[in-house]
Amino acid sequence: DIVMTQSPFSLAVSEGEMVTINCKSSQSLLSSGNQKNYLAWYQQKPGQSPKLLIYYASTRQSGVPDRFIGSGSGTDFTLTISDVQAEDLADYYCLQHYSYPFTFGSGTKLEIK
Amino acid sequence: EVKLLESGGGLVQPGGSLRLSCAASGFTFTDFYMSWIRQPPGKAPEWLGVIRNKANGYTTEYNPSVKGRFTISRDNTQNILYLQMNTLRAEDTAIYYCAEGAGDYWGQGVMVTVSS
C-alpha cells in the first residue's frame, strides 16, 4: 500500500495569513502515461462530509476559491491556503488514487486564532 | 446537481451484518465509478472499495482491510449503490460515505456502530 505522510498535525493562524500543508507519498503518484499526479486534497468542515478542493495535485475543483493552491509532483505535494479566512476552519486531507487501495493522509487541523 | 444519500446505518452486534444503500441522482450513474469510504470518529477517512462503471464491466476493488467481509454492488436501474457488511467488528464503527468516482462528491454519511 502507498503510505501518505501528512504534516503538520495541526496549525493555528490569523485571518489573512498563509498556510502550507504537506503530503509525502511512499511511491510516486505520477502516471507515465498522462503525466498526471493522482493526488487530491479535501476540506472537511466540522460536522460535514469531505469536499474535494484539488485534483491531479494542482487542478482546482469548480467553485473552489483561488486562494487554495495545490502543487508538487512525484512524491511531494503541498496545499497552500493564502489569505486564510475564518470559513477555512476545517480538517484537510490528501488522498492518493494512483493505485489500490487508495489511501488518505492522517489529516491537518486548521484553527483560526 | 450531484446528490448522494446514504441509508441503512445503525447499531449492530459484533459478528452481525448490515447493508448500506446510497441513492444517487444528478448524474448518469452508469458512467461513473462509485466508492465507499468510512471515517471513524475523530480519525482520517479510510477508502473501502470501488465498483467500476458500465464501460469497465462493473468490476470491484477492495481495501485488504475489508476484503472478504464487505461487498460492493450497484443497481443500475434504480441508481443505488450498496455496501454489504458481514462479520462486523467493533473497529468497523464509523461514519460510512458513498462517493462518486474516487471522491469527487460525497454523501452526508451514515453512522454504523458495532457494539454489544
PDB file of C-alpha atoms in Angstrom:
ATOM      1  CA  ASP A   1       0.000   0.000   0.000  1.00  0.00           C
ATOM      2  CA  ILE A   2       1.107   3.573  -0.618  1.00  0.00           C
ATOM      3  CA  VAL A   3       1.616   5.412   2.672  1.00  0.00           C
ATOM      4  CA  MET A   4       0.664   9.080   2.772  1.00  0.00           C
ATOM      5  CA  THR A   5       2.558  11.091   5.386  1.00  0.00           C
ATOM      6  CA  GLN A   6       0.824  14.378   6.057  1.00  0.00           C
ATOM      7  CA  SER A   7       2.122  17.295   8.118  1.00  0.00           C
ATOM      8  CA  PRO A   8       1.636  19.238  10.269  1.00  0.00           C
ATOM      9  CA  PHE A   9      -0.949  17.602  12.531  1.00  0.00           C
ATOM     10  CA  SER A  10      -2.435  20.996  13.305  1.00  0.00           C
ATOM     11  CA  LEU A  11      -1.790  24.683  12.888  1.00  0.00           C
ATOM     12  CA  ALA A  12      -3.314  27.907  14.081  1.00  0.00           C
ATOM     13  CA  VAL A  13      -3.152  31.104  12.071  1.00  0.00           C
ATOM     14  CA  SER A  14      -4.769  34.514  11.979  1.00  0.00           C
ATOM     15  CA  GLU A  15      -7.053  35.618   9.191  1.00  0.00           C
ATOM     16  CA  GLY A  16      -5.108  36.949   6.221  1.00  0.00           C
ATOM     17  CA  GLU A  17      -2.085  34.722   6.827  1.00  0.00           C
ATOM     18  CA  MET A  18      -0.854  31.923   4.577  1.00  0.00           C
ATOM     19  CA  VAL A  19      -0.581  28.247   5.473  1.00  0.00           C
ATOM     20  CA  THR A  20       1.058  25.265   3.848  1.00  0.00           C
ATOM     21  CA  ILE A  21       0.132  21.641   4.372  1.00  0.00           C
ATOM     22  CA  ASN A  22       2.382  18.872   3.134  1.00  0.00           C
ATOM     23  CA  CYS A  23       1.791  15.346   1.948  1.00  0.00           C
ATOM     24  CA  LYS A  24       4.504  12.858   1.061  1.00  0.00           C
ATOM     25  CA  SER A  25       3.766   9.552  -0.614  1.00  0.00           C
ATOM     26  CA  SER A  26       5.844   6.400  -0.230  1.00  0.00           C
ATOM     27  CA  GLN A  27       5.739   5.901  -4.019  1.00  0.00           C
ATOM     28  CA  SER A  28       5.466   8.237  -6.965  1.00  0.00           C
ATOM     29  CA  LEU A  29       1.921   9.255  -7.877  1.00  0.00           C
ATOM     30  CA  LEU A  30       2.922  10.435 -11.345  1.00  0.00           C
ATOM     31  CA  SER A  31       1.468   8.469 -14.209  1.00  0.00           C
ATOM     32  CA  SER A  32       3.921   7.986 -17.030  1.00  0.00           C
ATOM     33  CA  GLY A  33       1.006   7.599 -19.414  1.00  0.00           C
ATOM     34  CA  ASN A  34      -0.594  11.000 -18.994  1.00  0.00           C
ATOM     35  CA  GLN A  35       1.899  12.872 -16.787  1.00  0.00           C
ATOM     36  CA  LYS A  36      -0.762  13.446 -14.145  1.00  0.00           C
ATOM     37  CA  ASN A  37      -0.267  13.112 -10.414  1.00  0.00           C
ATOM     38  CA  TYR A  38      -3.073  11.152  -8.800  1.00  0.00           C
ATOM     39  CA  LEU A  39      -3.244  13.252  -5.656  1.00  0.00           C
ATOM     40  CA  ALA A  40      -6.316  15.047  -4.322  1.00  0.00           C
ATOM     41  CA  TRP A  41      -6.933  17.438  -1.438  1.00  0.00           C
ATOM     42  CA  TYR A  42     -10.103  17.565   0.645  1.00  0.00           C
ATOM     43  CA  GLN A  43     -11.567  20.006   3.121  1.00  0.00           C
ATOM     44  CA  GLN A  44     -13.815  18.746   5.914  1.00  0.00           C
ATOM     45  CA  LYS A  45     -15.598  21.385   7.937  1.00  0.00           C
ATOM     46  CA  PRO A  46     -16.980  20.456  11.372  1.00  0.00           C
ATOM     47  CA  GLY A  47     -19.986  18.169  11.095  1.00  0.00           C
ATOM     48  CA  GLN A  48     -19.762  17.917   7.304  1.00  0.00           C
ATOM     49  CA  SER A  49     -18.555  15.370   4.808  1.00  0.00           C
ATOM     50  CA  PRO A  50     -15.257  15.982   2.990  1.00  0.00           C
ATOM     51  CA  LYS A  51     -15.315  18.238  -0.035  1.00  0.00           C
ATOM     52  CA  LEU A  52     -12.920  17.956  -2.969  1.00  0.00           C
ATOM     53  CA  LEU A  53     -10.699  21.020  -3.321  1.00  0.00           C
ATOM     54  CA  ILE A  54      -7.895  19.989  -5.655  1.00  0.00           C
ATOM     55  CA  TYR A  55      -7.377  17.050  -8.021  1.00  0.00           C
ATOM     56  CA  TYR A  56      -4.433  15.941 -10.143  1.00  0.00           C
ATOM     57  CA  ALA A  57      -2.322  17.697  -7.494  1.00  0.00           C
ATOM     58  CA  SER A  58      -2.938  21.200  -8.804  1.00  0.00           C
ATOM     59  CA  THR A  59      -6.336  21.489 -10.540  1.00  0.00           C
ATOM     60  CA  ARG A  60      -8.897  23.384  -8.515  1.00  0.00           C
ATOM     61  CA  GLN A  61     -12.388  21.878  -8.351  1.00  0.00           C
ATOM     62  CA  SER A  62     -15.100  24.115  -9.782  1.00  0.00           C
ATOM     63  CA  GLY A  63     -16.198  26.748  -7.274  1.00  0.00           C
ATOM     64  CA  VAL A  64     -13.133  26.480  -5.043  1.00  0.00           C
ATOM     65  CA  PRO A  65     -11.622  29.891  -4.259  1.00  0.00           C
ATOM     66  CA  ASP A  66      -8.311  30.628  -5.939  1.00  0.00           C
ATOM     67  CA  ARG A  67      -6.621  31.126  -2.572  1.00  0.00           C
ATOM     68  CA  PHE A  68      -6.405  27.306  -2.455  1.00  0.00           C
ATOM     69  CA  ILE A  69      -3.367  26.215  -4.450  1.00  0.00           C
ATOM     70  CA  GLY A  70      -2.084  22.695  -4.938  1.00  0.00           C
ATOM     71  CA  SER A  71       1.452  21.971  -6.050  1.00  0.00           C
ATOM     72  CA  GLY A  72       4.031  19.234  -6.224  1.00  0.00           C
ATOM     73  CA  SER A  73       4.800  16.140  -8.250  1.00  0.00           C
ATOM     74  CA  GLY A  74       6.026  12.618  -7.791  1.00  0.00           C
ATOM     75  CA  THR A  75       6.088  12.028  -4.057  1.00  0.00           C
ATOM     76  CA  ASP A  76       5.930  15.518  -2.523  1.00  0.00           C
ATOM     77  CA  PHE A  77       2.828  17.662  -2.531  1.00  0.00           C
ATOM     78  CA  THR A  78       1.661  20.876  -0.900  1.00  0.00           C
ATOM     79  CA  LEU A  79      -1.648  22.591  -0.306  1.00  0.00           C
ATOM     80  CA  THR A  80      -1.242  26.311   0.180  1.00  0.00           C
ATOM     81  CA  ILE A  81      -4.032  28.483   1.504  1.00  0.00           C
ATOM     82  CA  SER A  82      -3.278  32.148   1.032  1.00  0.00           C
ATOM     83  CA  ASP A  83      -5.219  34.892   2.805  1.00  0.00           C
ATOM     84  CA  VAL A  84      -6.833  32.440   5.244  1.00  0.00           C
ATOM     85  CA  GLN A  85     -10.445  33.218   6.108  1.00  0.00           C
ATOM     86  CA  ALA A  86     -12.448  32.235   9.187  1.00  0.00           C
ATOM     87  CA  GLU A  87     -14.527  29.923   6.972  1.00  0.00           C
ATOM     88  CA  ASP A  88     -11.391  27.875   6.210  1.00  0.00           C
ATOM     89  CA  LEU A  89     -11.560  26.366   9.712  1.00  0.00           C
ATOM     90  CA  ALA A  90     -11.522  22.652   8.874  1.00  0.00           C
ATOM     91  CA  ASP A  91      -9.587  19.425   8.640  1.00  0.00           C
ATOM     92  CA  TYR A  92      -7.648  18.898   5.437  1.00  0.00           C
ATOM     93  CA  TYR A  93      -6.741  15.524   3.938  1.00  0.00           C
ATOM     94  CA  CYS A  94      -4.722  14.344   0.985  1.00  0.00           C
ATOM     95  CA  LEU A  95      -5.683  11.222  -0.956  1.00  0.00           C
ATOM     96  CA  GLN A  96      -3.663   9.171  -3.399  1.00  0.00           C
ATOM     97  CA  HIS A  97      -5.765   7.482  -6.080  1.00  0.00           C
ATOM     98  CA  TYR A  98      -2.837   6.209  -8.116  1.00  0.00           C
ATOM     99  CA  SER A  99      -3.068   2.608  -7.003  1.00  0.00           C
ATOM    100  CA  TYR A 100      -5.391   0.405  -4.989  1.00  0.00           C
ATOM    101  CA  PRO A 101      -6.041   0.563  -2.142  1.00  0.00           C
ATOM    102  CA  PHE A 102      -6.408   4.324  -2.261  1.00  0.00           C
ATOM    103  CA  THR A 103      -5.009   5.883   0.895  1.00  0.00           C
ATOM    104  CA  PHE A 104      -5.541   9.111   2.803  1.00  0.00           C
ATOM    105  CA  GLY A 105      -3.145  11.213   4.791  1.00  0.00           C
ATOM    106  CA  SER A 106      -3.704  11.467   8.526  1.00  0.00           C
ATOM    107  CA  GLY A 107      -5.112  14.975   8.280  1.00  0.00           C
ATOM    108  CA  THR A 108      -4.270  18.537   9.282  1.00  0.00           C
ATOM    109  CA  LYS A 109      -6.485  20.554  11.585  1.00  0.00           C
ATOM    110  CA  LEU A 110      -6.546  24.249  10.708  1.00  0.00           C
ATOM    111  CA  GLU A 111      -7.568  26.577  13.515  1.00  0.00           C
ATOM    112  CA  ILE A 112      -8.119  30.301  13.263  1.00  0.00           C
ATOM    113  CA  LYS A 113      -6.665  32.470  16.025  1.00  0.00           C
TER     114      LYS A 113
ATOM    115  CA  GLU B   1     -26.596  18.734  -9.070  1.00  0.00           C
ATOM    116  CA  VAL B   2     -24.978  15.564  -7.783  1.00  0.00           C
ATOM    117  CA  LYS B   3     -26.814  14.108  -4.789  1.00  0.00           C
ATOM    118  CA  LEU B   4     -25.804  11.047  -2.798  1.00  0.00           C
ATOM    119  CA  LEU B   5     -27.941   9.871   0.109  1.00  0.00           C
ATOM    120  CA  GLU B   6     -26.822   7.007   2.303  1.00  0.00           C
ATOM    121  CA  SER B   7     -29.153   4.946   4.468  1.00  0.00           C
ATOM    122  CA  GLY B   8     -29.194   1.718   6.442  1.00  0.00           C
ATOM    123  CA  GLY B   9     -26.836   2.553   9.277  1.00  0.00           C
ATOM    124  CA  GLY B  10     -27.412   1.839  12.928  1.00  0.00           C
ATOM    125  CA  LEU B  11     -26.345  -0.262  15.874  1.00  0.00           C
ATOM    126  CA  VAL B  12     -25.328  -3.864  15.233  1.00  0.00           C
ATOM    127  CA  GLN B  13     -23.789  -6.517  17.446  1.00  0.00           C
ATOM    128  CA  PRO B  14     -20.304  -7.876  16.806  1.00  0.00           C
ATOM    129  CA  GLY B  15     -20.475 -10.641  14.229  1.00  0.00           C
ATOM    130  CA  GLY B  16     -23.608  -9.197  12.714  1.00  0.00           C
ATOM    131  CA  SER B  17     -24.370  -7.910   9.234  1.00  0.00           C
ATOM    132  CA  LEU B  18     -25.665  -4.690   7.756  1.00  0.00           C
ATOM    133  CA  ARG B  19     -26.389  -3.432   4.265  1.00  0.00           C
ATOM    134  CA  LEU B  20     -25.938   0.223   3.430  1.00  0.00           C
ATOM    135  CA  SER B  21     -27.567   1.906   0.463  1.00  0.00           C
ATOM    136  CA  CYS B  22     -26.668   5.056  -1.405  1.00  0.00           C
ATOM    137  CA  ALA B  23     -29.246   6.683  -3.656  1.00  0.00           C
ATOM    138  CA  ALA B  24     -27.608   8.670  -6.417  1.00  0.00           C
ATOM    139  CA  SER B  25     -29.043  11.415  -8.605  1.00  0.00           C
ATOM    140  CA  GLY B  26     -27.934  14.326 -10.752  1.00  0.00           C
ATOM    141  CA  PHE B  27     -25.553  12.392 -12.982  1.00  0.00           C
ATOM    142  CA  THR B  28     -25.531   9.409 -15.318  1.00  0.00           C
ATOM    143  CA  PHE B  29     -24.985   6.687 -12.754  1.00  0.00           C
ATOM    144  CA  THR B  30     -23.727   4.007 -15.123  1.00  0.00           C
ATOM    145  CA  ASP B  31     -20.959   6.284 -16.429  1.00  0.00           C
ATOM    146  CA  PHE B  32     -19.242   6.588 -13.069  1.00  0.00           C
ATOM    147  CA  TYR B  33     -17.115   4.560 -10.724  1.00  0.00           C
ATOM    148  CA  MET B  34     -18.593   4.635  -7.219  1.00  0.00           C
ATOM    149  CA  SER B  35     -16.707   4.297  -3.941  1.00  0.00           C
ATOM    150  CA  TRP B  36     -17.355   3.594  -0.283  1.00  0.00           C
ATOM    151  CA  ILE B  37     -15.252   5.393   2.296  1.00  0.00           C
ATOM    152  CA  ARG B  38     -15.520   5.321   6.075  1.00  0.00           C
ATOM    153  CA  GLN B  39     -14.325   7.596   8.833  1.00  0.00           C
ATOM    154  CA  PRO B  40     -14.059   6.517  12.474  1.00  0.00           C
ATOM    155  CA  PRO B  41     -14.955   9.349  14.860  1.00  0.00           C
ATOM    156  CA  GLY B  42     -12.086  11.818  15.119  1.00  0.00           C
ATOM    157  CA  LYS B  43      -9.918   9.948  12.607  1.00  0.00           C
ATOM    158  CA  ALA B  44      -8.953  10.187   8.952  1.00  0.00           C
ATOM    159  CA  PRO B  45     -11.107   8.633   6.239  1.00  0.00           C
ATOM    160  CA  GLU B  46     -10.363   5.117   5.020  1.00  0.00           C
ATOM    161  CA  TRP B  47     -11.111   4.062   1.458  1.00  0.00           C
ATOM    162  CA  LEU B  48     -13.005   0.761   1.433  1.00  0.00           C
ATOM    163  CA  GLY B  49     -13.518  -0.055  -2.200  1.00  0.00           C
ATOM    164  CA  VAL B  50     -14.821   0.881  -5.609  1.00  0.00           C
ATOM    165  CA  ILE B  51     -17.147  -0.517  -8.240  1.00  0.00           C
ATOM    166  CA  ARG B  52     -16.313   0.477 -11.775  1.00  0.00           C
ATOM    167  CA  ASN B  53     -18.666   1.869 -14.399  1.00  0.00           C
ATOM    168  CA  LYS B  54     -20.502   0.159 -17.235  1.00  0.00           C
ATOM    169  CA  ALA B  55     -17.624   0.634 -19.661  1.00  0.00           C
ATOM    170  CA  ASN B  56     -15.402  -1.284 -17.272  1.00  0.00           C
ATOM    171  CA  GLY B  57     -17.784  -4.074 -16.518  1.00  0.00           C
ATOM    172  CA  TYR B  58     -18.829  -3.000 -13.008  1.00  0.00           C
ATOM    173  CA  THR B  59     -15.838  -4.817 -11.550  1.00  0.00           C
ATOM    174  CA  THR B  60     -14.706  -4.169  -7.989  1.00  0.00           C
ATOM    175  CA  GLU B  61     -11.607  -3.438  -5.946  1.00  0.00           C
ATOM    176  CA  TYR B  62     -11.380  -3.607  -2.152  1.00  0.00           C
ATOM    177  CA  ASN B  63      -9.149  -2.479   0.633  1.00  0.00           C
ATOM    178  CA  PRO B  64      -7.497  -5.601   2.077  1.00  0.00           C
ATOM    179  CA  SER B  65      -8.720  -4.461   5.493  1.00  0.00           C
ATOM    180  CA  VAL B  66     -12.294  -5.375   4.499  1.00  0.00           C
ATOM    181  CA  LYS B  67     -11.869  -7.740   1.581  1.00  0.00           C
ATOM    182  CA  GLY B  68     -13.857 -10.918   2.086  1.00  0.00           C
ATOM    183  CA  ARG B  69     -16.206  -9.290   4.620  1.00  0.00           C
ATOM    184  CA  PHE B  70     -17.559  -6.334   2.630  1.00  0.00           C
ATOM    185  CA  THR B  71     -19.166  -6.448  -0.821  1.00  0.00           C
ATOM    186  CA  ILE B  72     -19.954  -3.517  -3.075  1.00  0.00           C
ATOM    187  CA  SER B  73     -22.721  -3.777  -5.645  1.00  0.00           C
ATOM    188  CA  ARG B  74     -24.943  -1.481  -7.627  1.00  0.00           C
ATOM    189  CA  ASP B  75     -28.481  -1.427  -9.030  1.00  0.00           C
ATOM    190  CA  ASN B  76     -28.107   0.490 -12.248  1.00  0.00           C
ATOM    191  CA  THR B  77     -31.858   0.550 -12.932  1.00  0.00           C
ATOM    192  CA  GLN B  78     -32.577   2.411  -9.680  1.00  0.00           C
ATOM    193  CA  ASN B  79     -29.261   4.276  -9.357  1.00  0.00           C
ATOM    194  CA  ILE B  80     -28.451   2.737  -5.979  1.00  0.00           C
ATOM    195  CA  LEU B  81     -25.057   1.732  -4.628  1.00  0.00           C
ATOM    196  CA  TYR B  82     -24.822  -0.899  -1.917  1.00  0.00           C
ATOM    197  CA  LEU B  83     -22.331  -1.972   0.725  1.00  0.00           C
ATOM    198  CA  GLN B  84     -22.960  -5.367   2.286  1.00  0.00           C
ATOM    199  CA  MET B  85     -21.020  -5.702   5.523  1.00  0.00           C
ATOM    200  CA  ASN B  86     -20.647  -9.074   7.232  1.00  0.00           C
ATOM    201  CA  THR B  87     -18.893 -10.334  10.360  1.00  0.00           C
ATOM    202  CA  LEU B  88     -18.799  -6.833  11.765  1.00  0.00           C
ATOM    203  CA  ARG B  89     -16.276  -5.885  14.439  1.00  0.00           C
ATOM    204  CA  ALA B  90     -16.038  -3.033  16.927  1.00  0.00           C
ATOM    205  CA  GLU B  91     -13.332  -1.439  14.768  1.00  0.00           C
ATOM    206  CA  ASP B  92     -15.834  -1.119  11.915  1.00  0.00           C
ATOM    207  CA  THR B  93     -17.603   1.605  13.902  1.00  0.00           C
ATOM    208  CA  ALA B  94     -17.504   4.703  11.704  1.00  0.00           C
ATOM    209  CA  ILE B  95     -19.411   7.095   9.510  1.00  0.00           C
ATOM    210  CA  TYR B  96     -19.795   5.456   6.114  1.00  0.00           C
ATOM    211  CA  TYR B  97     -19.845   7.582   2.987  1.00  0.00           C
ATOM    212  CA  CYS B  98     -20.553   6.799  -0.617  1.00  0.00           C
ATOM    213  CA  ALA B  99     -18.737   8.891  -3.189  1.00  0.00           C
ATOM    214  CA  GLU B 100     -18.786   9.483  -6.906  1.00  0.00           C
ATOM    215  CA  GLY B 101     -15.584   8.348  -8.507  1.00  0.00           C
ATOM    216  CA  ALA B 102     -12.621   8.253  -6.141  1.00  0.00           C
ATOM    217  CA  GLY B 103     -14.230  11.039  -4.098  1.00  0.00           C
ATOM    218  CA  ASP B 104     -15.374  13.851  -6.339  1.00  0.00           C
ATOM    219  CA  TYR B 105     -18.638  14.182  -4.425  1.00  0.00           C
ATOM    220  CA  TRP B 106     -19.560  12.593  -1.097  1.00  0.00           C
ATOM    221  CA  GLY B 107     -22.867  11.855   0.557  1.00  0.00           C
ATOM    222  CA  GLN B 108     -23.665  13.124   4.032  1.00  0.00           C
ATOM    223  CA  GLY B 109     -22.714   9.790   5.553  1.00  0.00           C
ATOM    224  CA  VAL B 110     -24.420   7.268   7.799  1.00  0.00           C
ATOM    225  CA  MET B 111     -23.265   6.099  11.215  1.00  0.00           C
ATOM    226  CA  VAL B 112     -22.587   2.436  11.873  1.00  0.00           C
ATOM    227  CA  THR B 113     -21.937   1.377  15.442  1.00  0.00           C
ATOM    228  CA  VAL B 114     -20.782  -2.143  16.233  1.00  0.00           C
ATOM    229  CA  SER B 115     -21.278  -2.879  19.900  1.00  0.00           C
ATOM    230  CA  SER B 116     -22.880  -5.381  22.224  1.00  0.00           C
TER     231      SER B 116
END
